[in-house]
Coordinates of C-alpha atoms in Angstrom, one line a residue:
M1 CA 0.0 0.0 0.0
L2 CA 2.7 2.5 0.9
D3 CA 4.4 2.0 -2.5
K4 CA 1.3 3.4 -4.1
I5 CA 1.4 6.8 -2.4
R6 CA 2.5 9.5 -4.7
R7 CA 3.4 13.2 -4.4
E8 CA 0.0 14.2 -5.8
H9 CA -1.7 12.4 -2.9
F10 CA 0.1 14.7 -0.4
E11 CA -1.0 17.7 -2.5
K12 CA -4.6 16.6 -2.5
E13 CA -4.6 15.9 1.3
A14 CA -3.1 19.3 2.0
Q15 CA -6.1 20.8 0.2
N16 CA -8.5 18.5 2.1
V17 CA -7.2 19.7 5.5
G18 CA -7.0 23.3 4.5
L19 CA -3.2 23.7 4.4
G20 CA -1.6 26.1 1.8
V21 CA -0.7 23.7 -1.0
N22 CA 2.5 25.6 -2.0
M23 CA 3.7 25.7 1.6
A24 CA 2.9 22.0 2.2
M25 CA 4.5 20.9 -1.0
K26 CA 7.7 22.9 -0.3
R27 CA 7.9 21.2 3.0
F28 CA 7.2 17.8 1.5
D29 CA 9.9 18.3 -1.2
A30 CA 12.5 19.4 1.4
L31 CA 11.8 16.2 3.5
A32 CA 11.9 14.0 0.4
L33 CA 15.1 15.5 -0.8
G34 CA 16.8 15.2 2.6
F35 CA 15.7 11.6 3.2
E36 CA 18.8 9.9 1.8
K37 CA 21.2 12.1 3.7
A38 CA 19.3 11.6 6.9
L39 CA 19.3 7.8 6.4
K40 CA 23.0 7.8 5.9
R41 CA 23.6 9.9 9.1
A42 CA 21.3 7.5 11.0
S43 CA 23.1 4.4 9.7
D44 CA 26.5 5.9 10.4
F45 CA 25.4 6.7 14.0
L46 CA 24.0 3.1 14.4
T47 CA 27.2 1.6 13.1
A48 CA 29.2 3.7 15.6
Q49 CA 27.0 2.4 18.3
G50 CA 27.8 -1.2 17.4
L51 CA 25.0 -2.2 15.0
A52 CA 27.2 -3.9 12.4
N53 CA 24.3 -4.4 10.0
A54 CA 23.2 -0.8 9.8
E55 CA 24.8 0.0 6.4
N56 CA 23.2 -3.1 4.9
I57 CA 19.8 -2.1 6.2
R58 CA 20.3 1.4 4.7
E59 CA 21.1 -0.1 1.3
R60 CA 18.1 -2.3 1.5
I61 CA 15.9 0.7 2.3
L62 CA 17.4 2.6 -0.6
E63 CA 16.9 -0.3 -3.0
N64 CA 13.3 -0.8 -2.0
G65 CA 12.2 2.5 -0.6
G66 CA 9.2 4.2 -2.2
F67 CA 10.7 7.7 -1.9
H68 CA 12.4 7.2 -5.2
Y69 CA 9.0 7.0 -6.9
I70 CA 7.3 10.0 -5.2

Protein backbone atom coordinates (compact mmCIF):
# COMPACT_ATOMS: atom_id res chain seq x y z
CA MET A 1 0.00 0.00 0.00
CA LEU A 2 2.72 2.51 0.90
CA ASP A 3 4.43 2.03 -2.46
CA LYS A 4 1.29 3.40 -4.14
CA ILE A 5 1.38 6.77 -2.35
CA ARG A 6 2.51 9.53 -4.70
CA ARG A 7 3.39 13.21 -4.40
CA GLU A 8 -0.01 14.22 -5.78
CA HIS A 9 -1.70 12.38 -2.90
CA PHE A 10 0.06 14.66 -0.42
CA GLU A 11 -0.97 17.69 -2.46
CA LYS A 12 -4.62 16.59 -2.46
CA GLU A 13 -4.58 15.93 1.30
CA ALA A 14 -3.06 19.34 1.96
CA GLN A 15 -6.07 20.81 0.17
CA ASN A 16 -8.47 18.55 2.07
CA VAL A 17 -7.22 19.67 5.47
CA GLY A 18 -6.99 23.34 4.52
CA LEU A 19 -3.22 23.74 4.36
CA GLY A 20 -1.65 26.05 1.83
CA VAL A 21 -0.70 23.67 -0.97
CA ASN A 22 2.46 25.55 -1.99
CA MET A 23 3.74 25.69 1.57
CA ALA A 24 2.87 22.04 2.22
CA MET A 25 4.53 20.86 -0.98
CA LYS A 26 7.69 22.88 -0.33
CA ARG A 27 7.94 21.15 3.03
CA PHE A 28 7.22 17.77 1.47
CA ASP A 29 9.88 18.30 -1.21
CA ALA A 30 12.46 19.36 1.38
CA LEU A 31 11.77 16.24 3.45
CA ALA A 32 11.89 13.95 0.41
CA LEU A 33 15.15 15.49 -0.84
CA GLY A 34 16.77 15.16 2.60
CA PHE A 35 15.72 11.56 3.15
CA GLU A 36 18.81 9.85 1.76
CA LYS A 37 21.22 12.13 3.66
CA ALA A 38 19.29 11.60 6.91
CA LEU A 39 19.25 7.85 6.37
CA LYS A 40 23.03 7.83 5.88
CA ARG A 41 23.56 9.86 9.05
CA ALA A 42 21.32 7.47 10.98
CA SER A 43 23.09 4.37 9.67
CA ASP A 44 26.51 5.90 10.42
CA PHE A 45 25.36 6.66 13.96
CA LEU A 46 24.01 3.14 14.45
CA THR A 47 27.21 1.63 13.07
CA ALA A 48 29.22 3.72 15.55
CA GLN A 49 26.95 2.40 18.33
CA GLY A 50 27.80 -1.18 17.36
CA LEU A 51 25.00 -2.18 15.00
CA ALA A 52 27.17 -3.86 12.38
CA ASN A 53 24.30 -4.41 9.95
CA ALA A 54 23.16 -0.76 9.78
CA GLU A 55 24.77 -0.03 6.42
CA ASN A 56 23.21 -3.13 4.90
CA ILE A 57 19.81 -2.08 6.23
CA ARG A 58 20.32 1.40 4.75
CA GLU A 59 21.13 -0.08 1.35
CA ARG A 60 18.05 -2.30 1.46
CA ILE A 61 15.88 0.71 2.29
CA LEU A 62 17.38 2.65 -0.62
CA GLU A 63 16.88 -0.26 -3.01
CA ASN A 64 13.28 -0.84 -1.99
CA GLY A 65 12.21 2.51 -0.60
CA GLY A 66 9.23 4.19 -2.17
CA PHE A 67 10.70 7.68 -1.86
CA HIS A 68 12.40 7.23 -5.24
CA TYR A 69 9.03 7.05 -6.89
CA ILE A 70 7.30 9.99 -5.24
